Amino acid sequence: MFAGFYYLFGCAEKSKQENDLSKQMRKQGARSAEAFKNRTIHKILTSPIIDSTSDDDLLQVVFDNLSEKLPTDYEKEYETVLGWNKSRQAIYMVWILEGEVNNGGYNQFYFNSGGQFRKHLPDALRRVNAIKTADLTLAANDSYEKQKDKITKHQDGSLEGFSKSYEDNPLNGFDEQFYALSEIENLQKLQVDFIRKHKPDFIDQ
């Protein structure tokens, strides 16, 4: 009886601790989301700003700055980005690739507007020294071009069609390789190192 009482008490206490931890995590997540939402976005990027920004925040600061340079008409995104210097192009394109593949694989990357940069991405990745990821993306591009009809067969603009396009998709294997490569080539670290070494290419004044 006593053993049962202590067991139940212990379970209740454990449950309370887990609930408290869950509440703390939710609060922390809410604070983080609020801080991200209210972050400072620099329309003009200067040398002191880059120097004073931590490595943890630098990539976001630079990408925000680049996003500010985009036209409101996203039809002109491609030509605008290709009008930038190669360093800015590389960071913008690699950021998009990583975000899309981590979220929904190469299939999502090619489906969304970022896919328009696919032919430029191997060079952009090599520029930031992500050699293995560049080779992988080159192979994914080749697979996409050769099997585009099969890959996009069900992509009719609906969520159901897009979800169905993942079935037996030849790009799925590239996703697994991409995730595994993150242990060897940390794209965020490589980009931060690149920005530090090529700072003048990101400075507006």
N, C-alpha and C. Protein backbone atom coordinates (compact mmCIF):
# COMPACT_ATOMS: atom_id res chain seq x y z
N MET A 1 0.83 -1.21 0.00
CA MET A 1 0.00 0.00 0.00
C MET A 1 0.86 1.25 0.00
N PHE A 2 1.83 1.29 0.94
CA PHE A 2 2.72 2.45 1.02
C PHE A 2 3.54 2.60 -0.26
N ALA A 3 3.97 1.43 -0.77
CA ALA A 3 4.75 1.46 -2.01
C ALA A 3 3.92 2.05 -3.14
N GLY A 4 2.63 1.65 -3.16
CA GLY A 4 1.74 2.19 -4.19
C GLY A 4 1.55 3.68 -4.03
N PHE A 5 1.43 4.13 -2.74
CA PHE A 5 1.25 5.56 -2.47
C PHE A 5 2.46 6.36 -2.96
N TYR A 6 3.65 5.86 -2.61
CA TYR A 6 4.87 6.56 -3.02
C TYR A 6 5.02 6.56 -4.54
N TYR A 7 4.60 5.44 -5.15
CA TYR A 7 4.70 5.35 -6.61
C TYR A 7 3.79 6.41 -7.25
N LEU A 8 2.54 6.47 -6.73
CA LEU A 8 1.60 7.45 -7.29
C LEU A 8 2.07 8.87 -7.02
N PHE A 9 2.61 9.10 -5.80
CA PHE A 9 3.11 10.43 -5.45
C PHE A 9 4.28 10.80 -6.36
N GLY A 10 5.15 9.79 -6.58
CA GLY A 10 6.31 10.03 -7.43
C GLY A 10 5.89 10.36 -8.85
N CYS A 11 4.90 9.63 -9.37
CA CYS A 11 4.40 9.89 -10.72
C CYS A 11 3.79 11.28 -10.82
N ALA A 12 3.02 11.64 -9.77
CA ALA A 12 2.38 12.96 -9.77
C ALA A 12 3.43 14.06 -9.74
N GLU A 13 4.47 13.84 -8.93
CA GLU A 13 5.54 14.84 -8.82
C GLU A 13 6.29 14.97 -10.15
N LYS A 14 6.55 13.79 -10.76
CA LYS A 14 7.23 13.79 -12.06
C LYS A 14 6.40 14.51 -13.10
N SER A 15 5.08 14.23 -13.09
CA SER A 15 4.18 14.87 -14.04
C SER A 15 4.18 16.38 -13.85
N LYS A 16 4.19 16.82 -12.57
CA LYS A 16 4.21 18.26 -12.28
C LYS A 16 5.50 18.89 -12.80
N GLN A 17 6.63 18.20 -12.60
CA GLN A 17 7.91 18.72 -13.07
C GLN A 17 7.92 18.82 -14.59
N GLU A 18 7.35 17.79 -15.25
CA GLU A 18 7.31 17.82 -16.71
C GLU A 18 6.43 18.95 -17.21
N ASN A 19 5.30 19.18 -16.51
CA ASN A 19 4.42 20.28 -16.89
C ASN A 19 5.10 21.63 -16.71
N ASP A 20 5.83 21.76 -15.59
CA ASP A 20 6.57 23.01 -15.33
C ASP A 20 7.62 23.24 -16.41
N LEU A 21 8.33 22.16 -16.78
CA LEU A 21 9.36 22.27 -17.80
C LEU A 21 8.74 22.64 -19.14
N SER A 22 7.59 22.02 -19.43
CA SER A 22 6.89 22.30 -20.68
C SER A 22 6.48 23.77 -20.75
N LYS A 23 5.99 24.30 -19.61
CA LYS A 23 5.59 25.72 -19.55
C LYS A 23 6.78 26.63 -19.77
N GLN A 24 7.92 26.27 -19.13
CA GLN A 24 9.13 27.06 -19.29
C GLN A 24 9.60 27.07 -20.74
N MET A 25 9.53 25.90 -21.39
CA MET A 25 9.95 25.81 -22.78
C MET A 25 9.05 26.63 -23.69
N ARG A 26 7.73 26.59 -23.41
CA ARG A 26 6.80 27.38 -24.21
C ARG A 26 7.06 28.87 -24.04
N LYS A 27 7.32 29.28 -22.78
CA LYS A 27 7.62 30.69 -22.53
C LYS A 27 8.90 31.12 -23.23
N GLN A 28 9.92 30.26 -23.14
CA GLN A 28 11.19 30.56 -23.79
C GLN A 28 11.02 30.65 -25.30
N GLY A 29 10.22 29.72 -25.84
CA GLY A 29 9.97 29.74 -27.27
C GLY A 29 9.23 31.00 -27.69
N ALA A 30 8.27 31.43 -26.87
CA ALA A 30 7.52 32.65 -27.16
C ALA A 30 8.43 33.87 -27.11
N ARG A 31 9.33 33.89 -26.11
CA ARG A 31 10.28 35.02 -26.00
C ARG A 31 11.22 35.05 -27.20
N SER A 32 11.68 33.87 -27.62
CA SER A 32 12.58 33.79 -28.76
C SER A 32 11.89 34.26 -30.04
N ALA A 33 10.63 33.84 -30.21
CA ALA A 33 9.87 34.24 -31.39
C ALA A 33 9.63 35.74 -31.39
N GLU A 34 9.35 36.29 -30.21
CA GLU A 34 9.12 37.74 -30.09
C GLU A 34 10.39 38.50 -30.39
N ALA A 35 11.52 38.00 -29.87
CA ALA A 35 12.81 38.65 -30.11
C ALA A 35 13.16 38.62 -31.59
N PHE A 36 12.88 37.49 -32.24
CA PHE A 36 13.15 37.37 -33.67
C PHE A 36 12.28 38.34 -34.46
N LYS A 37 11.01 38.40 -34.08
CA LYS A 37 10.08 39.29 -34.77
C LYS A 37 10.49 40.75 -34.66
N ASN A 38 11.04 41.11 -33.51
CA ASN A 38 11.40 42.51 -33.26
C ASN A 38 12.89 42.79 -33.48
N ARG A 39 13.60 41.89 -34.16
CA ARG A 39 15.03 42.07 -34.40
C ARG A 39 15.29 43.31 -35.26
N THR A 40 16.46 43.88 -35.11
CA THR A 40 16.85 45.02 -35.92
C THR A 40 17.26 44.56 -37.31
N ILE A 41 16.68 45.16 -38.32
CA ILE A 41 17.03 44.84 -39.71
C ILE A 41 17.76 46.05 -40.29
N HIS A 42 18.98 45.82 -40.73
CA HIS A 42 19.82 46.91 -41.23
C HIS A 42 19.67 47.06 -42.74
N LYS A 43 19.04 48.16 -43.15
CA LYS A 43 18.94 48.42 -44.59
C LYS A 43 20.29 48.82 -45.15
N ILE A 44 21.09 49.46 -44.29
CA ILE A 44 22.46 49.83 -44.66
C ILE A 44 23.41 49.05 -43.76
N LEU A 45 24.23 48.22 -44.37
CA LEU A 45 25.15 47.39 -43.60
C LEU A 45 26.54 48.02 -43.63
N THR A 46 27.11 48.21 -42.45
CA THR A 46 28.42 48.85 -42.34
C THR A 46 29.43 47.89 -41.72
N SER A 47 30.68 48.27 -41.83
CA SER A 47 31.75 47.45 -41.24
C SER A 47 31.59 47.29 -39.73
N PRO A 48 31.31 48.37 -38.97
CA PRO A 48 31.12 48.23 -37.52
C PRO A 48 29.97 47.28 -37.15
N ILE A 49 28.90 47.30 -37.95
CA ILE A 49 27.78 46.41 -37.67
C ILE A 49 28.21 44.96 -37.80
N ILE A 50 28.90 44.65 -38.89
CA ILE A 50 29.38 43.28 -39.09
C ILE A 50 30.35 42.88 -37.98
N ASP A 51 31.27 43.76 -37.64
CA ASP A 51 32.27 43.45 -36.63
C ASP A 51 31.66 43.22 -35.25
N SER A 52 30.60 43.93 -34.95
CA SER A 52 29.99 43.84 -33.62
C SER A 52 28.91 42.76 -33.51
N THR A 53 28.60 42.13 -34.63
CA THR A 53 27.57 41.09 -34.63
C THR A 53 28.20 39.73 -34.35
N SER A 54 27.60 38.97 -33.46
CA SER A 54 28.14 37.65 -33.12
C SER A 54 28.01 36.70 -34.30
N ASP A 55 28.81 35.64 -34.28
CA ASP A 55 28.72 34.63 -35.32
C ASP A 55 27.33 33.99 -35.36
N ASP A 56 26.70 33.86 -34.21
CA ASP A 56 25.37 33.25 -34.14
C ASP A 56 24.32 34.07 -34.89
N ASP A 57 24.54 35.39 -34.95
CA ASP A 57 23.54 36.28 -35.56
C ASP A 57 23.93 36.82 -36.92
N LEU A 58 25.20 36.67 -37.30
CA LEU A 58 25.71 37.36 -38.49
C LEU A 58 25.00 36.95 -39.78
N LEU A 59 24.77 35.67 -39.97
CA LEU A 59 24.15 35.22 -41.21
C LEU A 59 22.74 35.79 -41.35
N GLN A 60 21.99 35.82 -40.25
CA GLN A 60 20.64 36.39 -40.29
C GLN A 60 20.69 37.88 -40.61
N VAL A 61 21.65 38.59 -40.02
CA VAL A 61 21.80 40.03 -40.26
C VAL A 61 22.09 40.30 -41.74
N VAL A 62 22.99 39.52 -42.31
CA VAL A 62 23.34 39.71 -43.72
C VAL A 62 22.18 39.35 -44.63
N PHE A 63 21.50 38.23 -44.34
CA PHE A 63 20.38 37.84 -45.18
C PHE A 63 19.25 38.86 -45.11
N ASP A 64 18.98 39.38 -43.92
CA ASP A 64 17.96 40.43 -43.77
C ASP A 64 18.31 41.64 -44.63
N ASN A 65 19.59 42.01 -44.61
CA ASN A 65 20.05 43.15 -45.40
C ASN A 65 19.85 42.89 -46.89
N LEU A 66 20.17 41.69 -47.33
CA LEU A 66 19.99 41.34 -48.74
C LEU A 66 18.51 41.32 -49.12
N SER A 67 17.68 40.84 -48.22
CA SER A 67 16.24 40.79 -48.48
C SER A 67 15.67 42.19 -48.66
N GLU A 68 16.26 43.15 -47.95
CA GLU A 68 15.81 44.54 -48.08
C GLU A 68 16.11 45.10 -49.47
N LYS A 69 17.03 44.48 -50.18
CA LYS A 69 17.42 44.97 -51.50
C LYS A 69 16.54 44.39 -52.61
N LEU A 70 15.67 43.46 -52.25
CA LEU A 70 14.80 42.85 -53.24
C LEU A 70 13.65 43.78 -53.61
N PRO A 71 13.20 43.72 -54.84
CA PRO A 71 12.04 44.55 -55.25
C PRO A 71 10.76 43.98 -54.65
N THR A 72 9.75 44.80 -54.53
CA THR A 72 8.46 44.33 -54.03
C THR A 72 7.83 43.36 -55.03
N ASP A 73 8.18 43.52 -56.29
CA ASP A 73 7.71 42.61 -57.33
C ASP A 73 8.66 41.41 -57.40
N TYR A 74 8.21 40.27 -56.85
CA TYR A 74 9.08 39.10 -56.79
C TYR A 74 9.32 38.46 -58.15
N GLU A 75 8.61 38.95 -59.17
CA GLU A 75 8.90 38.50 -60.52
C GLU A 75 10.31 38.93 -60.93
N LYS A 76 10.83 39.95 -60.24
CA LYS A 76 12.14 40.49 -60.58
C LYS A 76 13.23 40.01 -59.62
N GLU A 77 12.88 39.04 -58.77
CA GLU A 77 13.86 38.54 -57.80
C GLU A 77 15.10 37.98 -58.49
N TYR A 78 14.90 37.17 -59.51
CA TYR A 78 16.00 36.51 -60.19
C TYR A 78 16.99 37.51 -60.77
N GLU A 79 16.49 38.44 -61.55
CA GLU A 79 17.38 39.41 -62.20
C GLU A 79 18.03 40.34 -61.18
N THR A 80 17.32 40.63 -60.09
CA THR A 80 17.89 41.49 -59.05
C THR A 80 19.06 40.79 -58.37
N VAL A 81 18.87 39.55 -57.96
CA VAL A 81 19.93 38.81 -57.27
C VAL A 81 21.14 38.63 -58.17
N LEU A 82 20.91 38.34 -59.44
CA LEU A 82 22.04 38.15 -60.36
C LEU A 82 22.76 39.45 -60.65
N GLY A 83 22.17 40.56 -60.27
CA GLY A 83 22.83 41.86 -60.43
C GLY A 83 23.77 42.20 -59.27
N TRP A 84 23.72 41.41 -58.20
CA TRP A 84 24.61 41.62 -57.04
C TRP A 84 25.98 41.03 -57.32
N ASN A 85 26.95 41.38 -56.46
CA ASN A 85 28.26 40.74 -56.59
C ASN A 85 28.15 39.26 -56.21
N LYS A 86 29.15 38.48 -56.59
CA LYS A 86 29.11 37.04 -56.40
C LYS A 86 28.99 36.61 -54.93
N SER A 87 29.57 37.39 -54.04
CA SER A 87 29.52 37.05 -52.61
C SER A 87 28.10 37.15 -52.08
N ARG A 88 27.43 38.24 -52.43
CA ARG A 88 26.05 38.41 -51.98
C ARG A 88 25.15 37.35 -52.61
N GLN A 89 25.36 37.08 -53.88
CA GLN A 89 24.58 36.03 -54.54
C GLN A 89 24.73 34.70 -53.81
N ALA A 90 25.96 34.37 -53.46
CA ALA A 90 26.24 33.08 -52.82
C ALA A 90 25.49 32.94 -51.50
N ILE A 91 25.56 33.96 -50.66
CA ILE A 91 24.89 33.88 -49.36
C ILE A 91 23.39 33.79 -49.53
N TYR A 92 22.83 34.58 -50.42
CA TYR A 92 21.39 34.57 -50.62
C TYR A 92 20.92 33.20 -51.13
N MET A 93 21.61 32.67 -52.12
CA MET A 93 21.20 31.40 -52.72
C MET A 93 21.39 30.22 -51.78
N VAL A 94 22.52 30.18 -51.10
CA VAL A 94 22.79 29.06 -50.19
C VAL A 94 21.81 29.06 -49.03
N TRP A 95 21.50 30.26 -48.52
CA TRP A 95 20.51 30.38 -47.43
C TRP A 95 19.19 29.75 -47.87
N ILE A 96 18.74 30.12 -49.07
CA ILE A 96 17.45 29.62 -49.57
C ILE A 96 17.50 28.10 -49.74
N LEU A 97 18.56 27.60 -50.35
CA LEU A 97 18.68 26.15 -50.54
C LEU A 97 18.60 25.42 -49.21
N GLU A 98 19.39 25.86 -48.24
CA GLU A 98 19.42 25.17 -46.95
C GLU A 98 18.05 25.20 -46.28
N GLY A 99 17.40 26.35 -46.29
CA GLY A 99 16.10 26.48 -45.66
C GLY A 99 15.05 25.59 -46.32
N GLU A 100 15.04 25.57 -47.65
CA GLU A 100 14.05 24.76 -48.37
C GLU A 100 14.28 23.26 -48.18
N VAL A 101 15.54 22.83 -48.32
CA VAL A 101 15.83 21.39 -48.22
C VAL A 101 15.60 20.90 -46.79
N ASN A 102 15.99 21.69 -45.81
CA ASN A 102 15.76 21.29 -44.42
C ASN A 102 14.27 21.22 -44.09
N ASN A 103 13.49 22.04 -44.78
CA ASN A 103 12.05 22.08 -44.49
C ASN A 103 11.25 21.05 -45.28
N GLY A 104 11.62 20.87 -46.55
CA GLY A 104 10.81 19.97 -47.37
C GLY A 104 11.59 19.25 -48.46
N GLY A 105 12.91 19.21 -48.32
CA GLY A 105 13.73 18.48 -49.28
C GLY A 105 13.96 19.22 -50.59
N TYR A 106 14.74 18.59 -51.45
CA TYR A 106 15.02 19.19 -52.77
C TYR A 106 13.74 19.36 -53.57
N ASN A 107 12.77 18.47 -53.34
CA ASN A 107 11.49 18.58 -54.05
C ASN A 107 10.85 19.93 -53.79
N GLN A 108 10.87 20.38 -52.53
CA GLN A 108 10.29 21.69 -52.19
C GLN A 108 11.14 22.82 -52.76
N PHE A 109 12.46 22.65 -52.73
CA PHE A 109 13.35 23.68 -53.26
C PHE A 109 13.03 23.95 -54.74
N TYR A 110 12.93 22.89 -55.53
CA TYR A 110 12.67 23.08 -56.96
C TYR A 110 11.25 23.59 -57.22
N PHE A 111 10.33 23.21 -56.35
CA PHE A 111 8.93 23.62 -56.52
C PHE A 111 8.75 25.12 -56.27
N ASN A 112 9.44 25.64 -55.24
CA ASN A 112 9.31 27.05 -54.87
C ASN A 112 10.23 27.94 -55.71
N SER A 113 10.11 29.24 -55.50
CA SER A 113 10.83 30.20 -56.34
C SER A 113 12.35 30.06 -56.24
N GLY A 114 12.84 29.51 -55.11
CA GLY A 114 14.28 29.34 -54.97
C GLY A 114 14.85 28.44 -56.05
N GLY A 115 14.01 27.56 -56.60
CA GLY A 115 14.46 26.64 -57.63
C GLY A 115 14.98 27.33 -58.88
N GLN A 116 14.61 28.58 -59.07
CA GLN A 116 15.08 29.30 -60.25
C GLN A 116 16.59 29.55 -60.20
N PHE A 117 17.17 29.40 -59.00
CA PHE A 117 18.61 29.61 -58.85
C PHE A 117 19.40 28.30 -58.92
N ARG A 118 18.74 27.20 -59.26
CA ARG A 118 19.37 25.89 -59.15
C ARG A 118 20.67 25.77 -59.95
N LYS A 119 20.70 26.34 -61.14
CA LYS A 119 21.91 26.20 -61.97
C LYS A 119 23.09 27.00 -61.42
N HIS A 120 22.80 28.00 -60.60
CA HIS A 120 23.86 28.84 -60.04
C HIS A 120 24.36 28.30 -58.69
N LEU A 121 23.58 27.41 -58.09
CA LEU A 121 23.90 26.99 -56.72
C LEU A 121 25.18 26.17 -56.56
N PRO A 122 25.53 25.27 -57.48
CA PRO A 122 26.80 24.57 -57.30
C PRO A 122 27.98 25.53 -57.18
N ASP A 123 28.00 26.57 -58.02
CA ASP A 123 29.09 27.56 -57.94
C ASP A 123 29.00 28.37 -56.66
N ALA A 124 27.78 28.71 -56.25
CA ALA A 124 27.60 29.47 -55.01
C ALA A 124 28.10 28.66 -53.81
N LEU A 125 27.80 27.38 -53.80
CA LEU A 125 28.24 26.51 -52.70
C LEU A 125 29.76 26.36 -52.70
N ARG A 126 30.35 26.22 -53.87
CA ARG A 126 31.81 26.13 -53.94
C ARG A 126 32.45 27.42 -53.45
N ARG A 127 31.80 28.52 -53.72
CA ARG A 127 32.35 29.82 -53.32
C ARG A 127 32.48 29.92 -51.80
N VAL A 128 31.54 29.31 -51.07
CA VAL A 128 31.61 29.35 -49.60
C VAL A 128 32.32 28.11 -49.05
N ASN A 129 32.93 27.34 -49.95
CA ASN A 129 33.73 26.17 -49.61
C ASN A 129 32.91 24.96 -49.17
N ALA A 130 31.66 24.89 -49.63
CA ALA A 130 30.82 23.72 -49.37
C ALA A 130 30.92 22.80 -50.59
N ILE A 131 32.08 22.20 -50.77
CA ILE A 131 32.38 21.45 -51.99
C ILE A 131 31.50 20.20 -52.15
N LYS A 132 31.36 19.44 -51.08
CA LYS A 132 30.56 18.21 -51.15
C LYS A 132 29.09 18.52 -51.40
N THR A 133 28.60 19.56 -50.77
CA THR A 133 27.20 19.94 -50.97
C THR A 133 26.99 20.47 -52.38
N ALA A 134 28.01 21.11 -52.94
CA ALA A 134 27.94 21.59 -54.32
C ALA A 134 27.82 20.40 -55.28
N ASP A 135 28.64 19.38 -55.04
CA ASP A 135 28.59 18.18 -55.90
C ASP A 135 27.24 17.49 -55.78
N LEU A 136 26.72 17.43 -54.56
CA LEU A 136 25.42 16.79 -54.34
C LEU A 136 24.31 17.55 -55.06
N THR A 137 24.35 18.87 -54.96
CA THR A 137 23.32 19.70 -55.59
C THR A 137 23.41 19.63 -57.11
N LEU A 138 24.63 19.52 -57.62
CA LEU A 138 24.81 19.35 -59.07
C LEU A 138 24.15 18.05 -59.52
N ALA A 139 24.34 16.99 -58.74
CA ALA A 139 23.72 15.69 -59.06
C ALA A 139 22.20 15.76 -58.93
N ALA A 140 21.71 16.48 -57.91
CA ALA A 140 20.26 16.64 -57.73
C ALA A 140 19.68 17.43 -58.90
N ASN A 141 20.38 18.46 -59.34
CA ASN A 141 19.94 19.24 -60.49
C ASN A 141 19.81 18.35 -61.73
N ASP A 142 20.81 17.51 -61.94
CA ASP A 142 20.82 16.63 -63.10
C ASP A 142 19.63 15.67 -63.05
N SER A 143 19.36 15.13 -61.85
CA SER A 143 18.23 14.22 -61.68
C SER A 143 16.91 14.95 -61.93
N TYR A 144 16.82 16.17 -61.43
CA TYR A 144 15.60 16.95 -61.61
C TYR A 144 15.34 17.25 -63.08
N GLU A 145 16.38 17.66 -63.79
CA GLU A 145 16.22 18.01 -65.21
C GLU A 145 15.82 16.78 -66.03
N LYS A 146 16.43 15.63 -65.72
CA LYS A 146 16.17 14.42 -66.49
C LYS A 146 14.81 13.80 -66.16
N GLN A 147 14.33 13.99 -64.93
CA GLN A 147 13.07 13.34 -64.52
C GLN A 147 12.01 14.36 -64.09
N LYS A 148 12.11 15.53 -64.64
CA LYS A 148 11.21 16.63 -64.25
C LYS A 148 9.74 16.27 -64.45
N ASP A 149 9.43 15.62 -65.55
CA ASP A 149 8.03 15.26 -65.83
C ASP A 149 7.48 14.34 -64.75
N LYS A 150 8.29 13.36 -64.33
CA LYS A 150 7.86 12.43 -63.29
C LYS A 150 7.72 13.15 -61.95
N ILE A 151 8.69 14.01 -61.64
CA ILE A 151 8.72 14.69 -60.34
C ILE A 151 7.55 15.66 -60.20
N THR A 152 7.22 16.34 -61.28
CA THR A 152 6.19 17.39 -61.21
C THR A 152 4.81 16.91 -61.67
N LYS A 153 4.70 15.63 -61.96
CA LYS A 153 3.45 15.08 -62.50
C LYS A 153 2.22 15.43 -61.69
N HIS A 154 2.34 15.35 -60.37
CA HIS A 154 1.17 15.59 -59.50
C HIS A 154 1.12 17.02 -58.95
N GLN A 155 2.09 17.84 -59.29
CA GLN A 155 2.16 19.20 -58.75
C GLN A 155 1.23 20.12 -59.54
N ASP A 156 -0.03 20.07 -59.16
CA ASP A 156 -1.06 20.84 -59.88
C ASP A 156 -1.42 22.13 -59.16
N GLY A 157 -0.62 22.51 -58.17
CA GLY A 157 -0.91 23.73 -57.43
C GLY A 157 -1.64 23.49 -56.13
N SER A 158 -2.12 22.26 -55.93
CA SER A 158 -2.83 21.93 -54.70
C SER A 158 -1.86 21.32 -53.69
N LEU A 159 -2.22 21.43 -52.41
CA LEU A 159 -1.41 20.83 -51.35
C LEU A 159 -1.39 19.32 -51.49
N GLU A 160 -2.52 18.76 -51.86
CA GLU A 160 -2.62 17.31 -52.04
C GLU A 160 -1.68 16.84 -53.15
N GLY A 161 -1.68 17.59 -54.24
CA GLY A 161 -0.82 17.24 -55.37
C GLY A 161 0.65 17.34 -55.02
N PHE A 162 0.99 18.38 -54.27
CA PHE A 162 2.39 18.56 -53.88
C PHE A 162 2.82 17.43 -52.93
N SER A 163 1.96 17.08 -51.99
CA SER A 163 2.27 15.99 -51.06
C SER A 163 2.45 14.67 -51.82
N LYS A 164 1.60 14.45 -52.80
CA LYS A 164 1.67 13.21 -53.58
C LYS A 164 2.96 13.14 -54.39
N SER A 165 3.52 14.29 -54.73
CA SER A 165 4.73 14.30 -55.56
C SER A 165 5.96 13.76 -54.83
N TYR A 166 5.85 13.59 -53.50
CA TYR A 166 6.96 13.01 -52.74
C TYR A 166 7.01 11.49 -52.87
N GLU A 167 5.91 10.89 -53.33
CA GLU A 167 5.87 9.44 -53.45
C GLU A 167 6.77 8.96 -54.58
N ASP A 168 7.68 8.05 -54.24
CA ASP A 168 8.60 7.49 -55.24
C ASP A 168 9.34 8.60 -56.00
N ASN A 169 9.69 9.66 -55.29
CA ASN A 169 10.38 10.80 -55.91
C ASN A 169 11.88 10.52 -55.94
N PRO A 170 12.52 10.60 -57.10
CA PRO A 170 13.95 10.31 -57.20
C PRO A 170 14.82 11.30 -56.43
N LEU A 171 14.25 12.40 -55.98
CA LEU A 171 15.02 13.40 -55.24
C LEU A 171 15.16 13.05 -53.76
N ASN A 172 14.32 12.13 -53.28
CA ASN A 172 14.31 11.81 -51.85
C ASN A 172 15.67 11.35 -51.33
N GLY A 173 16.38 10.60 -52.14
CA GLY A 173 17.69 10.11 -51.73
C GLY A 173 18.70 11.22 -51.54
N PHE A 174 18.54 12.28 -52.32
CA PHE A 174 19.45 13.42 -52.18
C PHE A 174 19.23 14.15 -50.85
N ASP A 175 17.99 14.13 -50.38
CA ASP A 175 17.68 14.77 -49.09
C ASP A 175 18.48 14.12 -47.96
N GLU A 176 18.47 12.78 -47.94
CA GLU A 176 19.19 12.07 -46.88
C GLU A 176 20.68 12.39 -46.92
N GLN A 177 21.22 12.47 -48.10
CA GLN A 177 22.64 12.80 -48.25
C GLN A 177 22.91 14.24 -47.78
N PHE A 178 21.99 15.14 -48.09
CA PHE A 178 22.13 16.54 -47.67
C PHE A 178 22.18 16.64 -46.15
N TYR A 179 21.26 15.95 -45.48
CA TYR A 179 21.22 15.99 -44.02
C TYR A 179 22.48 15.39 -43.42
N ALA A 180 22.96 14.30 -44.02
CA ALA A 180 24.17 13.65 -43.52
C ALA A 180 25.39 14.56 -43.70
N LEU A 181 25.41 15.32 -44.79
CA LEU A 181 26.55 16.20 -45.07
C LEU A 181 26.66 17.35 -44.07
N SER A 182 25.56 17.66 -43.40
CA SER A 182 25.59 18.77 -42.44
C SER A 182 26.57 18.50 -41.31
N GLU A 183 26.88 17.22 -41.09
CA GLU A 183 27.85 16.86 -40.06
C GLU A 183 29.28 17.15 -40.53
N ILE A 184 29.46 17.19 -41.85
CA ILE A 184 30.79 17.41 -42.43
C ILE A 184 30.96 18.86 -42.88
N GLU A 185 29.93 19.37 -43.53
CA GLU A 185 29.95 20.75 -44.03
C GLU A 185 28.82 21.54 -43.38
N ASN A 186 29.15 22.26 -42.34
CA ASN A 186 28.17 23.09 -41.65
C ASN A 186 27.97 24.36 -42.47
N LEU A 187 26.89 24.41 -43.21
CA LEU A 187 26.68 25.51 -44.15
C LEU A 187 26.63 26.87 -43.45
N GLN A 188 26.04 26.91 -42.27
CA GLN A 188 25.94 28.19 -41.58
C GLN A 188 27.32 28.69 -41.16
N LYS A 189 28.14 27.79 -40.62
CA LYS A 189 29.49 28.18 -40.21
C LYS A 189 30.33 28.59 -41.41
N LEU A 190 30.22 27.83 -42.50
CA LEU A 190 30.97 28.16 -43.71
C LEU A 190 30.59 29.53 -44.24
N GLN A 191 29.29 29.86 -44.17
CA GLN A 191 28.84 31.15 -44.66
C GLN A 191 29.32 32.29 -43.76
N VAL A 192 29.29 32.07 -42.45
CA VAL A 192 29.77 33.08 -41.51
C VAL A 192 31.25 33.34 -41.75
N ASP A 193 32.04 32.28 -41.90
CA ASP A 193 33.47 32.42 -42.16
C ASP A 193 33.70 33.18 -43.47
N PHE A 194 32.87 32.87 -44.46
CA PHE A 194 32.99 33.53 -45.77
C PHE A 194 32.70 35.03 -45.65
N ILE A 195 31.65 35.36 -44.92
CA ILE A 195 31.29 36.78 -44.74
C ILE A 195 32.41 37.53 -44.03
N ARG A 196 32.98 36.93 -43.00
CA ARG A 196 34.09 37.57 -42.26
C ARG A 196 35.27 37.84 -43.19
N LYS A 197 35.58 36.86 -44.04
CA LYS A 197 36.75 36.98 -44.91
C LYS A 197 36.51 37.91 -46.11
N HIS A 198 35.24 38.09 -46.46
CA HIS A 198 34.90 38.93 -47.62
C HIS A 198 34.01 40.09 -47.21
N LYS A 199 34.28 40.63 -46.06
CA LYS A 199 33.44 41.69 -45.48
C LYS A 199 33.16 42.85 -46.44
N PRO A 200 34.17 43.35 -47.18
CA PRO A 200 33.89 44.50 -48.07
C PRO A 200 32.77 44.24 -49.09
N ASP A 201 32.57 42.96 -49.45
CA ASP A 201 31.53 42.65 -50.43
C ASP A 201 30.12 42.81 -49.88
N PHE A 202 30.00 42.93 -48.56
CA PHE A 202 28.67 43.03 -47.94
C PHE A 202 28.39 44.42 -47.36
N ILE A 203 29.36 45.29 -47.43
CA ILE A 203 29.21 46.62 -46.85
C ILE A 203 28.54 47.57 -47.85
N ASP A 204 27.55 48.30 -47.37
CA ASP A 204 26.84 49.25 -48.23
C ASP A 204 27.52 50.61 -48.26
N GLN A 205 28.21 50.94 -47.18
CA GLN A 205 28.91 52.24 -47.14
C GLN A 205 30.01 52.20 -46.11
